Every structure is written in structure tokens, then in C-alpha cells.
mmCIF file of C-alpha atoms in Angstrom:
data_model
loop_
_atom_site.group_PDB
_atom_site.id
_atom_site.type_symbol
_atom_site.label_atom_id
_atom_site.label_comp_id
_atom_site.label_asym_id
_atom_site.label_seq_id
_atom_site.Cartn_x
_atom_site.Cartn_y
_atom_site.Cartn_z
ATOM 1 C CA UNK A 1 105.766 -42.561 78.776
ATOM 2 C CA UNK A 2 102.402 -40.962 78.218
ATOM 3 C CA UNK A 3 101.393 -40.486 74.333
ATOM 4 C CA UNK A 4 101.931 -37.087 72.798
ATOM 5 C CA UNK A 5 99.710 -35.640 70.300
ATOM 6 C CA UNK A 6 99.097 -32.054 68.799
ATOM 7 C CA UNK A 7 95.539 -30.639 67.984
ATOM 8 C CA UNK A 8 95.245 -26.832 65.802
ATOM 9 C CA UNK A 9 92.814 -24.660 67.425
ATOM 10 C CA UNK A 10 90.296 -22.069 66.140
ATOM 11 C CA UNK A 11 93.650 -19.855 65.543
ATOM 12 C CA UNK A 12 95.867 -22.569 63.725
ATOM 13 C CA UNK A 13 98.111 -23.119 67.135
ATOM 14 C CA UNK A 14 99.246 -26.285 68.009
ATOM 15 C CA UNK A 15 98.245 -27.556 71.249
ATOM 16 C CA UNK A 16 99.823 -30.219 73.305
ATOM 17 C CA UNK A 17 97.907 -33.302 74.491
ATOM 18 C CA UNK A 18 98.680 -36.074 76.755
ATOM 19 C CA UNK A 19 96.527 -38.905 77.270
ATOM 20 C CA UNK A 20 94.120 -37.185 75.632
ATOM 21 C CA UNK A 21 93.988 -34.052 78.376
ATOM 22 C CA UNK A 22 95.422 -30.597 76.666
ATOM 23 C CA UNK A 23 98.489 -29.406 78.008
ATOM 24 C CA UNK A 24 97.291 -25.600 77.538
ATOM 25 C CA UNK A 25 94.263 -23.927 77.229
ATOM 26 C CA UNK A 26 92.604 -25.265 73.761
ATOM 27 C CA UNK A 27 90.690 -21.821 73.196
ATOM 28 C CA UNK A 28 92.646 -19.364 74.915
ATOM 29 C CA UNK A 29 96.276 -20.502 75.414
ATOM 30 C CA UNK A 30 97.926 -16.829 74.993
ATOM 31 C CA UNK A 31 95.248 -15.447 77.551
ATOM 32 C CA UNK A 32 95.972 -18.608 79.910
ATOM 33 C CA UNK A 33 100.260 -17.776 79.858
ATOM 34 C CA UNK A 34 99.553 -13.921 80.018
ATOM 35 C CA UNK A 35 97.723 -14.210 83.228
ATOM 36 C CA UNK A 36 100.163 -16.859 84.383
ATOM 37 C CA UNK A 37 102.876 -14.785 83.976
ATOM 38 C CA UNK A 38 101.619 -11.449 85.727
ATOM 39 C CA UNK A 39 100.670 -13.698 88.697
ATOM 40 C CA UNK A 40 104.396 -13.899 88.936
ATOM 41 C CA UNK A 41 104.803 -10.517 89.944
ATOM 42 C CA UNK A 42 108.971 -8.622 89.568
ATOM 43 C CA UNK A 43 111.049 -11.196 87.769
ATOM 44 C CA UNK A 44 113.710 -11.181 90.994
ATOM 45 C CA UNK A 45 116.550 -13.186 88.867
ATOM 46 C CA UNK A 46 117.554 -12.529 85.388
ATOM 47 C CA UNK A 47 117.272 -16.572 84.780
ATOM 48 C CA UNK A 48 114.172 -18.050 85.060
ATOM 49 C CA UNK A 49 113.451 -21.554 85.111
ATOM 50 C CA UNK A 50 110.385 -23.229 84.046
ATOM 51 C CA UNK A 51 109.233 -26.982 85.306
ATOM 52 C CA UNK A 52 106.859 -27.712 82.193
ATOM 53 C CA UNK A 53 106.904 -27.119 78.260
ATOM 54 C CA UNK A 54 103.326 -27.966 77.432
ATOM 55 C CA UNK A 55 102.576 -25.991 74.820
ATOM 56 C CA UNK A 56 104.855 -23.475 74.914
ATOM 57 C CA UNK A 57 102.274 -20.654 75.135
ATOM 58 C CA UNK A 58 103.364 -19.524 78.683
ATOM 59 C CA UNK A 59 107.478 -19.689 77.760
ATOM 60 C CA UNK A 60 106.247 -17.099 74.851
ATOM 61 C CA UNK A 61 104.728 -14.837 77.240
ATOM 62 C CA UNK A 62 107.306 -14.548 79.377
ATOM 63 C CA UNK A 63 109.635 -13.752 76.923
ATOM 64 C CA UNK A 64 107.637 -11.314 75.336
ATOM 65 C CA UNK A 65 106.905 -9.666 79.411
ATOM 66 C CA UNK A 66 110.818 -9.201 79.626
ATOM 67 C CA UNK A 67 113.108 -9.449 76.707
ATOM 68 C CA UNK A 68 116.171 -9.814 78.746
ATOM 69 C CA UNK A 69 115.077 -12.340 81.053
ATOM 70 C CA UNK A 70 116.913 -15.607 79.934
ATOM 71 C CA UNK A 71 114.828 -18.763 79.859
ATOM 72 C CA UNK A 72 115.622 -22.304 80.656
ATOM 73 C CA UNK A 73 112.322 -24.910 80.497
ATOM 74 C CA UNK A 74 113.075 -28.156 82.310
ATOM 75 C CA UNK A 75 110.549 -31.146 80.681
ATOM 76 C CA UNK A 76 110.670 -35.140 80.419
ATOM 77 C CA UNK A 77 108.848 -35.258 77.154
ATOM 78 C CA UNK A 78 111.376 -34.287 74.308
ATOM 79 C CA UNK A 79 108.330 -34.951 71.603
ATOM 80 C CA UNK A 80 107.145 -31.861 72.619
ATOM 81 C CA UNK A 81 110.479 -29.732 71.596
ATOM 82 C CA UNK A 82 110.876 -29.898 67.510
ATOM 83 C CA UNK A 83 106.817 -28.442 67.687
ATOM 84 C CA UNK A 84 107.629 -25.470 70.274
ATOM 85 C CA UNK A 85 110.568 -24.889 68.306
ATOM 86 C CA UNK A 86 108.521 -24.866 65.108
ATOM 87 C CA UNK A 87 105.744 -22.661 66.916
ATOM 88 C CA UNK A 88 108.194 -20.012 68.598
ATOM 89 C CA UNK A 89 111.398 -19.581 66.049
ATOM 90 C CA UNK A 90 111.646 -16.568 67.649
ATOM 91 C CA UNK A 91 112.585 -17.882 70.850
ATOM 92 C CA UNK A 92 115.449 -19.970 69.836
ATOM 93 C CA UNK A 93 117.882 -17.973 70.846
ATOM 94 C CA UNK A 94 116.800 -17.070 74.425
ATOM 95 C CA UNK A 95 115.349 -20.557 75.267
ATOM 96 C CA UNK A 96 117.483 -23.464 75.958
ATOM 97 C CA UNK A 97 115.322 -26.802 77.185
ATOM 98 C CA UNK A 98 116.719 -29.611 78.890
ATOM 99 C CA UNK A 99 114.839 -32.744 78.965
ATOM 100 C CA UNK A 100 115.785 -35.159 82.546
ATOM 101 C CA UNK A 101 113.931 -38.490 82.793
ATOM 102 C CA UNK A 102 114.610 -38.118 86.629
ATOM 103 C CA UNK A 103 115.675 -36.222 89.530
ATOM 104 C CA UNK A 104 119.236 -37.939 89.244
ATOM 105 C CA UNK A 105 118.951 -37.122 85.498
ATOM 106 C CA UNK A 106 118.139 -33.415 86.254
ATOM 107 C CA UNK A 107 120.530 -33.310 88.842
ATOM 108 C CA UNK A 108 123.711 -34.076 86.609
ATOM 109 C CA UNK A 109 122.974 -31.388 84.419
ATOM 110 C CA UNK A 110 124.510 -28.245 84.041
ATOM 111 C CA UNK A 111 121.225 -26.094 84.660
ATOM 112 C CA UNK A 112 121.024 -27.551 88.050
ATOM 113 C CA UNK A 113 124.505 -26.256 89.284
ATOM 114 C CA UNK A 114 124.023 -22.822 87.615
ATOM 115 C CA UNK A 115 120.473 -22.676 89.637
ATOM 116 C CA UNK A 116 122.293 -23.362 92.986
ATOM 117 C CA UNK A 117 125.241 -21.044 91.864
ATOM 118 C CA UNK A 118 123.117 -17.523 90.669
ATOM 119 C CA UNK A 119 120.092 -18.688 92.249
ATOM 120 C CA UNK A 120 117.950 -18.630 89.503
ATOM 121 C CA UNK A 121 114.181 -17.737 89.648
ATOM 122 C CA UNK A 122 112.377 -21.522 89.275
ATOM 123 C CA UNK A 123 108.757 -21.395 88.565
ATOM 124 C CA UNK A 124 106.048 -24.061 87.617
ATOM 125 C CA UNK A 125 103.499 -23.915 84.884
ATOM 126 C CA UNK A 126 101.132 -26.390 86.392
ATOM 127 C CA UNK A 127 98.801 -27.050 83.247
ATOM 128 C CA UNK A 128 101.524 -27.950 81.444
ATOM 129 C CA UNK A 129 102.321 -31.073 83.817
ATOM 130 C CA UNK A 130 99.631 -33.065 82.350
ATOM 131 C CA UNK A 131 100.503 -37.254 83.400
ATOM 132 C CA UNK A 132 104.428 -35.697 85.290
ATOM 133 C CA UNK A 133 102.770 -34.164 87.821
ATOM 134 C CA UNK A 134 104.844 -36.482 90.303
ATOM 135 C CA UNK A 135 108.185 -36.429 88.657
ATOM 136 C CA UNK A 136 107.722 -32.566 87.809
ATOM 137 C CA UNK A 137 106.930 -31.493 91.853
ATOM 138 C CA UNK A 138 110.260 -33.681 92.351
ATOM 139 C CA UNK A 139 111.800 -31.050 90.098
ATOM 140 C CA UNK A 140 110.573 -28.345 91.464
ATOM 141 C CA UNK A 141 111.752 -29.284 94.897
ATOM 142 C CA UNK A 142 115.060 -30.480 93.784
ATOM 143 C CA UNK A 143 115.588 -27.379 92.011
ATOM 144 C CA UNK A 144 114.425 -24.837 94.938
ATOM 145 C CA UNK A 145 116.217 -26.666 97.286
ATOM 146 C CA UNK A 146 113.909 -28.159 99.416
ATOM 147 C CA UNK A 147 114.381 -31.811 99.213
ATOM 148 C CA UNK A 148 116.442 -33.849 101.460
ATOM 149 C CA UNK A 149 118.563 -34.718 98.419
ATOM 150 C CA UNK A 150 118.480 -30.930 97.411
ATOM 151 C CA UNK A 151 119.397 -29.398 100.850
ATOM 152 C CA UNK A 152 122.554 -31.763 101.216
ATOM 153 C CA UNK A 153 123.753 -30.464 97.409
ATOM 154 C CA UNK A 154 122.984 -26.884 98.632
ATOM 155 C CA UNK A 155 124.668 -27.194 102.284
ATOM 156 C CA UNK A 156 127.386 -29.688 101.537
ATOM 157 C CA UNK A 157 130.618 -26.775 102.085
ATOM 158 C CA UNK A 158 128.949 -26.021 105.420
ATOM 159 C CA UNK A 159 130.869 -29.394 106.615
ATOM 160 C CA UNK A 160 126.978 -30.580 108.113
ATOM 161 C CA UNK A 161 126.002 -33.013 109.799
ATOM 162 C CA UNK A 162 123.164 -34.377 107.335
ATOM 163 C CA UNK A 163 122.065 -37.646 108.816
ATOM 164 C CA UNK A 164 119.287 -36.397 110.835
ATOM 165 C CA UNK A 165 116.996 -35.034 107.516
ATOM 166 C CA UNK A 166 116.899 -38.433 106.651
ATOM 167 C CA UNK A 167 114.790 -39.086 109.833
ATOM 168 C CA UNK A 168 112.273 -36.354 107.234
ATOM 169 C CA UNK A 169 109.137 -37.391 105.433
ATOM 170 C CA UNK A 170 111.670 -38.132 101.975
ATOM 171 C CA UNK A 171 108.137 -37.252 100.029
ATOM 172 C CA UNK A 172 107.785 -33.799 102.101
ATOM 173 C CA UNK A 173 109.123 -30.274 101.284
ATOM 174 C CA UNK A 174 111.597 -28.972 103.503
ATOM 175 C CA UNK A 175 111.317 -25.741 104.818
ATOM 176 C CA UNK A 176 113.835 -23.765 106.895
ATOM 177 C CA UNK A 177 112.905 -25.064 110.477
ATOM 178 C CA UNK A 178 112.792 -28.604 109.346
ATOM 179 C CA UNK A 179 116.783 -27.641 108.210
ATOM 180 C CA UNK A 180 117.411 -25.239 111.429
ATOM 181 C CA UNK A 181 117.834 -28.017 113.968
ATOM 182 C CA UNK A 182 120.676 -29.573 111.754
ATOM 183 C CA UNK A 183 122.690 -26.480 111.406
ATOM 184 C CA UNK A 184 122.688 -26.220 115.258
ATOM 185 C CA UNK A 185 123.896 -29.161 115.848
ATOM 186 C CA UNK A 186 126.802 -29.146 113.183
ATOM 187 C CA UNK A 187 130.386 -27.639 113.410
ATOM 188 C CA UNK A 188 129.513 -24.850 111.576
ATOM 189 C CA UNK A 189 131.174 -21.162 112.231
ATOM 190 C CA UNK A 190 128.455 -18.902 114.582
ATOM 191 C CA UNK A 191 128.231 -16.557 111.976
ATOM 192 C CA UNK A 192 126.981 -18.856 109.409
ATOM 193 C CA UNK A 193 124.674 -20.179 111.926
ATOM 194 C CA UNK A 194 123.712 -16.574 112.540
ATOM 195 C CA UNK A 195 121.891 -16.542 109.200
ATOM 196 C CA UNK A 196 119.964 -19.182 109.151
ATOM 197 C CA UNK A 197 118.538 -18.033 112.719
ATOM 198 C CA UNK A 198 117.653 -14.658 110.990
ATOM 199 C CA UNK A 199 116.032 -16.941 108.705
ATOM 200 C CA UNK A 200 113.849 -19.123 110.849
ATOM 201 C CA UNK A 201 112.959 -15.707 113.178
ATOM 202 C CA UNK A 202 111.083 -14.168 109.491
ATOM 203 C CA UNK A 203 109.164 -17.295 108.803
ATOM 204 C CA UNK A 204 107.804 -17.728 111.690
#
């Protein structure tokens, strides 16, 4: 595990490093998570999920964007929590973090059946990755269902067939018509097959 340090900028807030690289803007790390969290456009879920802590700047600004939102930040680096919690005491109540040192890790926890279950809004706050860029795009994918692993949690009541996705790139992100082909050739009811042709027709 990468070395994590904490720097005071020109406003006394803590930033993140990681190797030496800053996990947030060092100048203008409010700026940085406001603009990060308009590009997100309507909030579709009321639970958001965010691969990356960082510095915490970004978690703050979604908050702040829409009070009633309720916050879960997925991480592997739990020296970054007692300084977020320090920074934002505000936040304690909305924002629960869960730190997984792997996919199987993440995928044991209790945030990862509630994300399947209420389909939960997962986004990714890339400058906070810093040296997990690998194991953090392995979140994401687990956690928006499009990994191998992640489709055959998702799919498993549909009584599939899932031996052909293993004949998949494991590294690659699924998408719908790498999944299609499977639910065709399972024992699945027509009507259930029904909607994931509607599916493949509007991503085409």
C-alpha cells in the first residue's frame, strides 16, 4: 500500500497525497468537486455511491448540491478516513465509508447488495484514485454491473446459463450485447427476454 500523507494549502485544508501526487486539487479543491459534481447532471437515485475518498472535497460538494441525497464513498485506503472525518464533521451523519481491499472484499459487503437491490447511483471521482486506479475501475465495474463476476451476481434468479461470458475479455466491461446472446440462449421466460431485447434495440 501506497504512503499517505496530508499537505495544508493556502486556505488551511488538508490535502491528500499519495506517492507524492495530490489526491485533489492543491489550490482549488472546492472549485475542482463543484465542477465535478454539476458534470453529473439530475442525481437519478437518492443513494449515491462514490469510488474514491481523496480528499474529501468532492463528497462535500455533493452533499452540500443535495441535502437529501445519501452518500456512501467506497476507498482501500482507511488512513485517509479519521482526516475527512476531521475536515467534514458535518458530514458524519449522511456519509458512511466502507473501505474493501478487493473486489471479493467489496463484494461481501452490505453496500454492494443494497446497490444491486435500489440500484443506487455509482459514480467515480477519478483524481481521487491516485496509485488504485486498477483496483478502483474493478469497483466501479463490479458495482455497475458490468463485470463477468458482476453480471452473474446481478442475473443469477434468471436461472442463466453463465458459462459462455467466461469465453469474455475477464479485464473488459460488459455491455448489454456482450450479455444479450446469453439470455437467448438460457431458459428464461419470453417476457424477461423481452426486456433485455428492448434493451439491446436503444443501444444500438
Amino acid at each position: 500500500m501506497s504512503m499517505i500523507t496530508f499537505s495544508e494549502n493556502q486556505d488551511s485544508s488538508l490535502i491528500a497525497f499519495e506517492a507524492g501526487a495530490a489526491l485533489a486539487s492543491l489550490t482549488q479543491p472546492r472549485e475542482e468537486a463543484l465542477k465535478w459534481t454539476y458534470s453529473l447532471g439530475p442525481i437519478p437515485s437518492a443513494h449515491v455511491v462514490i469510488i474514491g475518498l481523496g480528499s474529501g472535497f468532492q463528497v462535500e460538494a455533493l452533499a452540500d448540491m443535495d441535502p437529501n441525497v445519501q452518500i456512501t464513498v467506497v476507498d482501500s485506503r482507511d488512513s485517509l478516513v479519521p482526516v475527512f472525518r476531521s475536515q467534514f464533521p458535518e458530514l458524519a451523519e449522511r456519509v458512511q465509508i466502507v473501505i474493501a481491499d478487493s473486489v471479493q472484499d467489496l463484494m461481501k459487503n452490505d453496500v454492494y447488495a443494497d446497490v444491486v437491490a435500489n440500484r443506487a447511483y455509482v459514480v467515480s471521482f477519478r483524481e481521487s484514485w491516485g496509485q488504485q486506479l486498477n483496483l478502483f475501475a474493478e469497483f466501479f465495474g463490479h458495482l455497475t454491473g458490468r463485470t463477468v463476476e458482476a453480471v452473474k451476481y446481478h442475473l443469477e434468479d434468471l436461472q442463466m446459463n453463465m458459462k459462455s461470458l467466461y469465453f469474455q475479455n475477464n479485464n473488459s466491461l460488459l455491455s448489454i450485447k456482450d450479455i444479450l446472446p446469453v439470455v437467448e440462449a438460457s431458459q428464461v421466460a419470453e417476457e424477461k427476454k423481452q426486456i433485455f431485447r428492448m434493451l439491446g434495440e436503444l443501444v444500438k
